[in-house]
Amino acid sequence: MSNFHDLTTGSVTKQLIRFAIPLFFANLLQSLYNIADMLVVGRIVGSTGVAAISNASSLVFIVNAICMGITMGGTVLIAQYRGAKDELRQKKTIGTIYAMTAVVAILITCAGIFFYKQILTWMNVPKEAYQDACDYMLVIFIGTIFVFGYNATCSILRGFGDSRSPLYFVMIAAGINVLLDYLLVGVFSFGTVGAAYATIVSQAISFGIAILYLRRQNFIFEFQLSSFRLEKAILSKLVQVSLPTAIQMTVVNISYLLIAVMINKYGVVIAAAAGIGLKINTFAGMPCWAIGQAVTTMVGQNMGAKLLKRTKKIVQIGFFASILVSLIAILFIQVFAEPLIRLFDPENQAVLKAGVVYLRICCCWNSLFYATMYNFDSFAVGVGFANLGMINALLDALVIRLPLCWLLGTLLEFGVRGIYWAQALSPIIPACIGMLYFFSRKWQQRKLI
């Protein structure tokens, strides 16, 4: 297929940029699912609706984290088999990815439908936002299968070196999502639940288009029922990468959920402001995520081809690129903090003031450490040592961030600012550990396939 690229030859810098740019725009548009929900709901429903989606988003992020963690294993395994020119195992990997993600999606849907109310109650969601948050999450859990299917397809394409096709698919989905947000929330007054329907319907359409596209191309996988099988040997290798990565992403998002619980105690204004600030901070991290995803795929293909020197160069260039784009993002957000907050809640001055405080602390120099951590974690996943990312996530989220939130926010009585500072300080040690692993050269002896 024309969009598939061999990432083991050519200029590393050009390959990285060419692969990362579509990933960045895909991540940006993907974020519009939730940001568009918040913008439309914020302007029509108000701060209560924003608080509902902000809290529901903590659960959505956990579901997405499990999904992305599982499918990331597929990207790495396919990338390494592509680097090794092993087409048979590429086919078996694709079938196993789809089968595995379907099983996990069904399990999450069942668990979510039974427990979403209890979880939102435990989160201390402000009572005026509770019912909206419940309605939103019920629809999201019902549509989980489409989210998993779409992400599985995109992970497969990335493993083959194709970052453009996922961009086209998400462009379609984002456009449909924005249109449905306007219709369901604005025109038909469905409220917060209308935003959830918009998200799931747009994701389902995008998934369907992606499958139709692949079936009409000269794709190596045949979309027949017999092809969707859990191959034991392949599944074992997938789990080796997918499980630690899923744990890594889930732990990080659970920590944010727990932080949301702490922040909710300060009331709906602070909850809404922190939710908006987190969205903006997420936007700031997108360039680094794109570079990290590119590093993972490029490292995977080059490790499969046993090109160790080129692999090292990929990681080095990825690191410097991540630092550069992080500096640009920090400058932009610090200069335009107030206008960015007003995009989500143009009327409430209390939300504006609280949101700016969040950005001043949580989107500053600390972003450079997050960029460093993510680059080297992405490298470790690409070589097949996803345990490093998991360990760093446990350190960042559970060992450092949450205890610091309690220490600074509660024990030392710095309040919500203490919680923000805990988040800012947490990535320093994990970033250093990632760098030490890279310079230790132990990764050169890693074998996944």
Coordinates of C-alpha atoms in Angstrom, one line a residue:
M1 CA 0.0 0.0 0.0
S2 CA 1.3 3.5 -1.0
N3 CA 1.1 4.9 2.6
F4 CA 3.2 2.1 4.1
H5 CA 6.8 3.2 4.7
D6 CA 10.0 1.3 5.3
L7 CA 11.5 3.3 8.3
T8 CA 14.8 1.5 8.3
T9 CA 16.3 3.5 5.4
G10 CA 16.7 7.2 4.6
S11 CA 17.2 10.3 6.7
V12 CA 16.2 9.7 10.3
T13 CA 15.2 13.3 10.8
K14 CA 13.1 13.5 7.7
Q15 CA 11.5 10.1 8.5
L16 CA 10.7 11.2 12.0
I17 CA 9.2 14.5 10.9
R18 CA 7.2 12.9 8.1
F19 CA 5.8 10.2 10.4
A20 CA 5.2 12.5 13.4
I21 CA 3.3 15.3 11.7
P22 CA 0.2 13.2 10.7
L23 CA 0.3 11.7 14.2
F24 CA 0.2 15.2 15.8
F25 CA -2.7 16.3 13.7
A26 CA -4.5 13.0 14.4
N27 CA -4.0 13.4 18.1
L28 CA -5.1 17.0 17.9
L29 CA -8.3 16.1 16.1
Q30 CA -8.9 13.1 18.4
S31 CA -8.8 15.5 21.3
L32 CA -11.6 17.5 19.7
Y33 CA -14.0 14.7 20.6
N34 CA -13.8 15.7 24.2
I35 CA -12.8 19.4 23.7
A36 CA -15.7 19.9 21.3
D37 CA -18.0 18.4 23.9
M38 CA -16.7 20.7 26.6
L39 CA -16.9 23.8 24.4
V40 CA -20.4 23.2 23.2
V41 CA -21.7 22.0 26.6
G42 CA -19.9 24.9 28.4
R43 CA -21.6 27.5 26.2
I44 CA -25.1 25.9 26.2
V45 CA -25.3 24.0 29.5
G46 CA -22.8 26.0 31.5
S47 CA -20.2 25.3 34.2
T48 CA -22.3 22.4 35.6
G49 CA -22.1 20.6 32.2
V50 CA -18.3 21.3 32.0
A51 CA -17.8 19.9 35.5
A52 CA -19.8 16.8 34.5
I53 CA -17.7 16.1 31.3
S54 CA -14.5 17.0 33.2
N55 CA -15.2 14.3 35.8
A56 CA -16.5 11.8 33.2
S57 CA -13.4 12.4 31.2
S58 CA -11.3 11.0 34.0
L59 CA -13.1 7.6 33.4
V60 CA -13.0 8.0 29.6
F61 CA -9.2 8.5 29.8
I62 CA -8.8 5.3 31.8
V63 CA -10.8 3.4 29.2
N64 CA -8.8 5.0 26.4
A65 CA -5.6 4.2 28.3
I66 CA -6.4 0.5 28.4
C67 CA -7.3 0.6 24.7
M68 CA -4.1 2.4 23.6
G69 CA -1.9 0.3 25.9
I70 CA -3.3 -2.9 24.4
T71 CA -3.1 -1.7 20.8
M72 CA 0.4 -0.3 21.3
G73 CA 1.7 -3.8 21.6
G74 CA 0.3 -4.4 18.1
T75 CA 2.2 -1.4 16.7
V76 CA 5.5 -2.6 18.1
L77 CA 5.1 -6.2 17.1
I78 CA 4.0 -5.4 13.6
A79 CA 6.8 -2.9 13.3
Q80 CA 9.4 -5.4 14.3
Y81 CA 8.0 -8.1 12.0
R82 CA 7.9 -5.6 9.2
G83 CA 11.6 -4.7 9.9
A84 CA 12.4 -8.4 9.8
K85 CA 10.3 -8.8 6.5
D86 CA 8.1 -11.6 8.1
E87 CA 4.7 -11.3 6.3
L88 CA 3.2 -14.5 7.8
R89 CA 3.6 -13.2 11.4
Q90 CA 2.4 -9.8 10.4
K91 CA -0.9 -11.4 9.3
K92 CA -1.2 -13.5 12.5
T93 CA -0.5 -10.4 14.6
I94 CA -3.3 -8.5 12.9
G95 CA -5.8 -11.2 13.6
T96 CA -4.7 -11.6 17.2
I97 CA -4.9 -7.8 17.8
Y98 CA -8.5 -7.6 16.6
A99 CA -9.6 -10.7 18.6
M100 CA -7.9 -9.5 21.8
T101 CA -9.2 -5.9 21.6
A102 CA -12.8 -7.2 21.0
V103 CA -12.7 -9.4 24.1
V104 CA -11.3 -6.6 26.3
A105 CA -13.8 -4.1 24.9
I106 CA -16.7 -6.3 25.8
L107 CA -15.4 -6.9 29.3
I108 CA -15.0 -3.2 29.9
T109 CA -18.5 -2.4 28.5
C110 CA -20.0 -4.9 30.9
A111 CA -18.0 -3.7 33.9
G112 CA -18.6 -0.1 33.1
I113 CA -22.4 -0.4 32.8
F114 CA -22.6 -2.1 36.2
F115 CA -20.2 0.2 38.1
Y116 CA -20.2 3.7 36.5
K117 CA -22.6 5.2 39.0
Q118 CA -20.7 3.8 42.0
I119 CA -17.4 5.1 40.6
L120 CA -18.8 8.6 39.9
T121 CA -20.3 8.7 43.4
W122 CA -16.9 7.7 44.9
M123 CA -15.2 10.5 42.9
N124 CA -17.2 13.1 44.8
V125 CA -18.6 14.6 41.6
P126 CA -20.5 17.8 42.6
K127 CA -24.1 16.9 43.0
E128 CA -25.3 19.4 40.5
A129 CA -23.1 17.7 37.9
Y130 CA -23.6 14.1 39.0
Q131 CA -26.6 13.1 36.8
D132 CA -25.1 14.6 33.7
A133 CA -21.9 12.8 34.3
C134 CA -23.8 9.5 34.7
D135 CA -25.7 9.9 31.5
Y136 CA -22.5 10.8 29.6
M137 CA -20.6 7.7 30.9
L138 CA -23.4 5.2 30.2
V139 CA -23.4 6.1 26.5
I140 CA -19.6 6.0 26.3
F141 CA -19.4 2.6 27.9
I142 CA -22.0 1.2 25.5
G143 CA -19.9 2.4 22.6
T144 CA -16.5 1.1 23.8
I145 CA -16.3 -1.6 21.1
F146 CA -16.1 1.1 18.4
V147 CA -13.3 3.0 20.2
F148 CA -11.3 -0.2 20.6
G149 CA -11.8 -1.3 17.0
Y150 CA -10.8 2.1 15.6
N151 CA -7.7 2.3 17.8
A152 CA -6.7 -1.3 16.9
T153 CA -6.9 -0.4 13.2
C154 CA -4.8 2.7 13.6
S155 CA -2.2 0.8 15.6
I156 CA -1.8 -1.7 12.9
L157 CA -1.4 1.0 10.2
R158 CA 1.2 2.8 12.3
G159 CA 3.2 -0.5 12.7
F160 CA 3.4 -0.6 8.9
G161 CA 4.7 2.9 8.8
D162 CA 1.5 4.6 7.8
S163 CA 0.5 7.6 9.9
R164 CA -1.5 9.4 7.2
S165 CA -4.5 7.0 6.8
P166 CA -5.3 7.3 10.6
L167 CA -5.2 11.1 10.1
Y168 CA -7.8 10.9 7.3
F169 CA -10.1 8.7 9.4
V170 CA -10.0 10.9 12.4
M171 CA -10.6 14.0 10.3
I172 CA -13.9 12.4 9.2
A173 CA -14.7 11.4 12.7
A174 CA -13.9 14.9 14.2
G175 CA -16.0 16.6 11.6
I176 CA -19.0 14.4 12.3
N177 CA -18.5 14.8 16.0
V178 CA -18.5 18.6 15.9
L179 CA -21.6 18.6 13.6
L180 CA -23.5 16.2 15.9
D181 CA -22.4 18.2 19.0
Y182 CA -24.0 21.2 17.5
L183 CA -27.2 19.4 16.5
L184 CA -27.7 17.2 19.5
V185 CA -26.7 19.6 22.2
G186 CA -27.5 23.0 20.6
V187 CA -30.4 22.4 18.3
F188 CA -32.2 19.4 19.9
S189 CA -31.2 20.3 23.5
F190 CA -30.1 16.8 24.5
G191 CA -27.7 18.3 27.0
T192 CA -24.6 16.5 28.1
V193 CA -25.7 13.1 26.9
G194 CA -26.0 14.5 23.4
A195 CA -22.2 15.1 23.4
A196 CA -21.7 11.5 24.4
Y197 CA -23.8 10.3 21.5
A198 CA -21.9 12.6 19.1
T199 CA -18.6 11.1 20.3
I200 CA -19.6 7.4 19.9
V201 CA -21.5 7.7 16.6
S202 CA -18.6 9.6 15.0
Q203 CA -16.1 7.0 16.3
A204 CA -18.3 4.1 14.9
I205 CA -18.5 5.7 11.5
S206 CA -14.7 6.3 11.4
F207 CA -14.1 2.7 12.3
G208 CA -16.4 1.5 9.6
I209 CA -14.7 3.7 7.0
A210 CA -11.3 2.4 8.1
I211 CA -12.3 -1.2 7.6
L212 CA -13.9 -0.5 4.2
Y213 CA -10.7 1.3 3.1
L214 CA -8.5 -1.6 4.1
R215 CA -10.7 -4.2 2.4
R216 CA -10.5 -2.3 -0.9
Q217 CA -6.8 -1.9 -0.8
N218 CA -4.1 -4.6 -1.4
F219 CA -3.8 -5.2 2.3
I220 CA -2.1 -8.4 3.5
F221 CA -4.9 -9.3 6.0
E222 CA -8.2 -10.9 4.8
F223 CA -11.2 -9.7 6.8
Q224 CA -12.8 -13.1 7.2
L225 CA -14.2 -14.5 10.4
S226 CA -11.6 -17.3 10.4
S227 CA -8.8 -14.8 10.3
F228 CA -9.7 -13.3 13.7
R229 CA -7.9 -15.8 15.9
L230 CA -5.9 -15.6 19.2
E231 CA -2.6 -17.2 18.1
K232 CA -0.9 -18.3 21.3
A233 CA 2.7 -17.4 20.3
I234 CA 1.7 -14.0 19.0
L235 CA -0.6 -13.3 21.9
S236 CA 2.3 -14.0 24.3
K237 CA 4.5 -11.4 22.6
L238 CA 1.6 -8.9 22.4
V239 CA 0.9 -9.3 26.1
Q240 CA 4.6 -8.8 26.8
V241 CA 4.3 -5.2 25.4
S242 CA 0.6 -4.5 25.8
L243 CA 0.1 -5.4 29.4
P244 CA 2.8 -3.2 30.9
T245 CA 1.8 -0.4 28.5
A246 CA -1.8 -0.7 29.4
I247 CA -0.9 -0.7 33.1
Q248 CA 1.4 2.4 32.5
M249 CA -1.4 4.4 30.8
T250 CA -4.1 3.2 33.2
V251 CA -2.1 4.0 36.3
V252 CA -1.4 7.6 35.0
N253 CA -5.0 8.1 34.3
I254 CA -6.2 6.6 37.6
S255 CA -3.9 9.0 39.4
Y256 CA -5.6 11.9 37.6
L257 CA -8.9 10.5 38.6
L258 CA -7.8 10.4 42.2
I259 CA -6.5 14.0 41.9
A260 CA -9.9 14.9 40.4
V261 CA -11.5 13.5 43.6
M262 CA -9.2 15.7 45.7
I263 CA -10.0 18.8 43.5
N264 CA -13.7 18.2 43.6
K265 CA -13.7 18.9 47.3
Y266 CA -12.9 22.5 46.5
G267 CA -16.3 22.9 44.6
V268 CA -17.6 23.1 41.1
V269 CA -15.7 26.2 40.1
I270 CA -12.3 24.7 40.9
A271 CA -13.4 21.4 39.4
A272 CA -14.4 23.1 36.1
A273 CA -11.2 25.2 36.0
A274 CA -8.9 22.2 36.6
G275 CA -10.8 20.2 33.9
I276 CA -10.3 23.0 31.4
G277 CA -6.6 23.4 32.5
L278 CA -6.0 19.7 32.0
K279 CA -7.5 19.9 28.5
I280 CA -5.1 22.7 27.6
N281 CA -2.2 21.0 29.2
T282 CA -3.1 17.9 27.2
F283 CA -2.9 20.0 24.0
A284 CA 0.5 21.2 25.0
G285 CA 1.7 17.6 25.3
M286 CA 0.4 16.5 21.9
P287 CA 3.5 17.3 19.9
C288 CA 5.6 15.2 22.3
W289 CA 3.1 12.3 22.1
A290 CA 3.3 12.4 18.3
I291 CA 7.1 12.3 18.4
G292 CA 7.0 9.5 21.0
Q293 CA 4.7 7.5 18.8
A294 CA 6.9 8.0 15.8
V295 CA 10.0 7.0 17.9
T296 CA 8.2 3.8 19.1
T297 CA 7.4 2.7 15.5
M298 CA 10.7 3.7 14.0
V299 CA 12.6 1.9 16.9
G300 CA 10.4 -1.1 16.4
Q301 CA 11.2 -1.5 12.7
N302 CA 14.9 -0.8 13.2
M303 CA 15.2 -3.3 16.1
G304 CA 13.4 -5.8 13.9
A305 CA 16.0 -5.2 11.2
K306 CA 18.8 -5.2 13.8
L307 CA 20.0 -1.7 13.0
L308 CA 21.2 -0.6 16.5
K309 CA 23.1 2.5 15.5
R310 CA 20.2 3.9 13.6
T311 CA 17.9 3.1 16.5
K312 CA 20.2 5.1 18.8
K313 CA 20.1 8.0 16.4
I314 CA 16.3 7.9 16.3
V315 CA 16.0 8.2 20.1
Q316 CA 18.5 11.1 20.2
I317 CA 16.7 13.1 17.5
G318 CA 13.4 12.3 19.1
F319 CA 14.6 13.7 22.4
F320 CA 15.8 17.0 21.0
A321 CA 12.7 17.4 18.9
S322 CA 10.5 16.8 22.0
I323 CA 12.3 19.4 24.0
L324 CA 12.0 22.0 21.2
V325 CA 8.3 21.6 20.7
S326 CA 7.7 21.6 24.4
L327 CA 9.4 25.0 24.8
I328 CA 7.2 26.4 22.0
A329 CA 4.1 25.0 23.6
I330 CA 5.0 26.4 27.1
L331 CA 5.6 29.8 25.7
F332 CA 2.3 29.9 23.8
I333 CA 0.2 28.7 26.7
Q334 CA 1.8 31.0 29.2
V335 CA 1.3 34.0 26.9
F336 CA -2.3 33.2 26.0
A337 CA -3.5 31.5 29.2
E338 CA -6.5 33.8 29.8
P339 CA -7.9 33.6 26.2
L340 CA -7.5 29.8 26.2
I341 CA -9.5 29.5 29.4
R342 CA -12.2 31.8 28.0
L343 CA -12.7 29.5 25.0
F344 CA -14.3 27.0 27.4
D345 CA -16.1 29.3 29.8
P346 CA -16.3 32.9 28.6
E347 CA -18.6 34.2 31.3
N348 CA -17.4 32.9 34.7
Q349 CA -14.5 35.0 36.0
A350 CA -13.9 32.7 39.0
V351 CA -13.3 29.8 36.6
L352 CA -11.0 32.0 34.5
K353 CA -8.9 33.0 37.5
A354 CA -8.6 29.5 38.8
G355 CA -7.8 28.1 35.4
V356 CA -4.9 30.5 34.9
V357 CA -3.5 29.4 38.2
Y358 CA -3.5 25.8 37.0
L359 CA -1.7 26.7 33.8
R360 CA 0.9 28.8 35.5
I361 CA 2.0 25.9 37.6
C362 CA 1.2 22.7 35.6
C363 CA 2.2 23.9 32.1
C364 CA 5.7 25.4 32.7
W365 CA 9.2 24.0 33.1
N366 CA 7.8 20.6 34.3
S367 CA 6.7 20.0 30.7
L368 CA 10.4 19.5 29.7
F369 CA 10.6 16.6 32.1
Y370 CA 7.4 15.1 30.8
A371 CA 8.8 15.4 27.3
T372 CA 12.0 13.6 28.4
M373 CA 10.2 10.9 30.2
Y374 CA 7.8 10.2 27.3
N375 CA 10.6 10.1 24.7
F376 CA 12.6 7.5 26.6
D377 CA 9.5 5.5 27.6
S378 CA 8.5 5.4 23.9
F379 CA 11.9 4.1 23.0
A380 CA 11.7 1.4 25.6
V381 CA 8.3 0.2 24.3
G382 CA 9.7 0.2 20.8
V383 CA 12.6 -2.2 21.8
G384 CA 10.1 -4.4 23.6
F385 CA 10.9 -3.4 27.2
A386 CA 7.6 -1.9 28.1
N387 CA 8.2 -2.7 31.7
L388 CA 10.3 0.5 31.9
G389 CA 7.4 2.7 31.0
M390 CA 5.2 0.8 33.6
I391 CA 7.8 1.3 36.3
N392 CA 8.1 5.0 35.5
A393 CA 4.4 5.4 35.5
L394 CA 4.2 3.8 38.9
L395 CA 6.9 6.1 40.2
D396 CA 5.4 9.2 38.6
A397 CA 1.8 8.6 39.5
L398 CA 1.6 6.5 42.7
V399 CA 5.0 6.9 44.4
I400 CA 5.5 10.6 43.8
R401 CA 2.4 12.5 42.5
L402 CA -0.3 11.2 44.8
P403 CA 1.7 11.3 48.1
L404 CA 2.9 14.8 47.2
C405 CA -0.7 15.9 46.5
W406 CA -1.7 14.8 50.0
L407 CA 1.5 16.2 51.6
L408 CA 1.3 19.6 49.9
G409 CA -2.4 20.0 49.5
T410 CA -3.7 18.6 52.8
L411 CA -0.9 18.1 55.4
L412 CA 1.0 21.4 54.6
E413 CA -2.3 23.1 53.8
F414 CA -1.3 24.7 50.5
G415 CA -4.7 23.7 49.1
V416 CA -5.3 23.2 45.4
R417 CA -2.0 25.0 44.6
G418 CA -0.2 22.2 46.5
I419 CA -2.0 19.6 44.4
Y420 CA -0.9 21.5 41.2
W421 CA 2.7 21.7 42.4
A422 CA 2.7 17.9 43.1
Q423 CA 1.8 17.3 39.5
A424 CA 4.5 19.6 38.3
L425 CA 7.3 17.9 40.3
S426 CA 6.4 14.2 39.7
P427 CA 8.1 13.5 36.3
I428 CA 11.6 14.5 37.3
I429 CA 12.9 11.1 38.7
P430 CA 11.1 9.0 36.0
A431 CA 12.7 11.1 33.3
C432 CA 16.2 10.5 34.7
I433 CA 15.5 6.7 34.9
G434 CA 14.5 6.6 31.3
M435 CA 17.7 8.4 30.2
L436 CA 19.9 6.1 32.4
Y437 CA 18.4 3.0 30.7
F438 CA 19.1 4.4 27.2
F439 CA 22.8 5.2 28.1
S440 CA 23.3 1.9 29.8
R441 CA 23.0 0.1 26.4
K442 CA 21.3 -2.9 27.9
W443 CA 18.5 -2.4 25.4
Q444 CA 20.8 -3.5 22.6
Q445 CA 20.5 -7.1 23.9
R446 CA 16.7 -7.0 23.9
K447 CA 14.8 -9.5 21.7
L448 CA 11.1 -9.5 21.2
I449 CA 10.8 -11.5 18.0

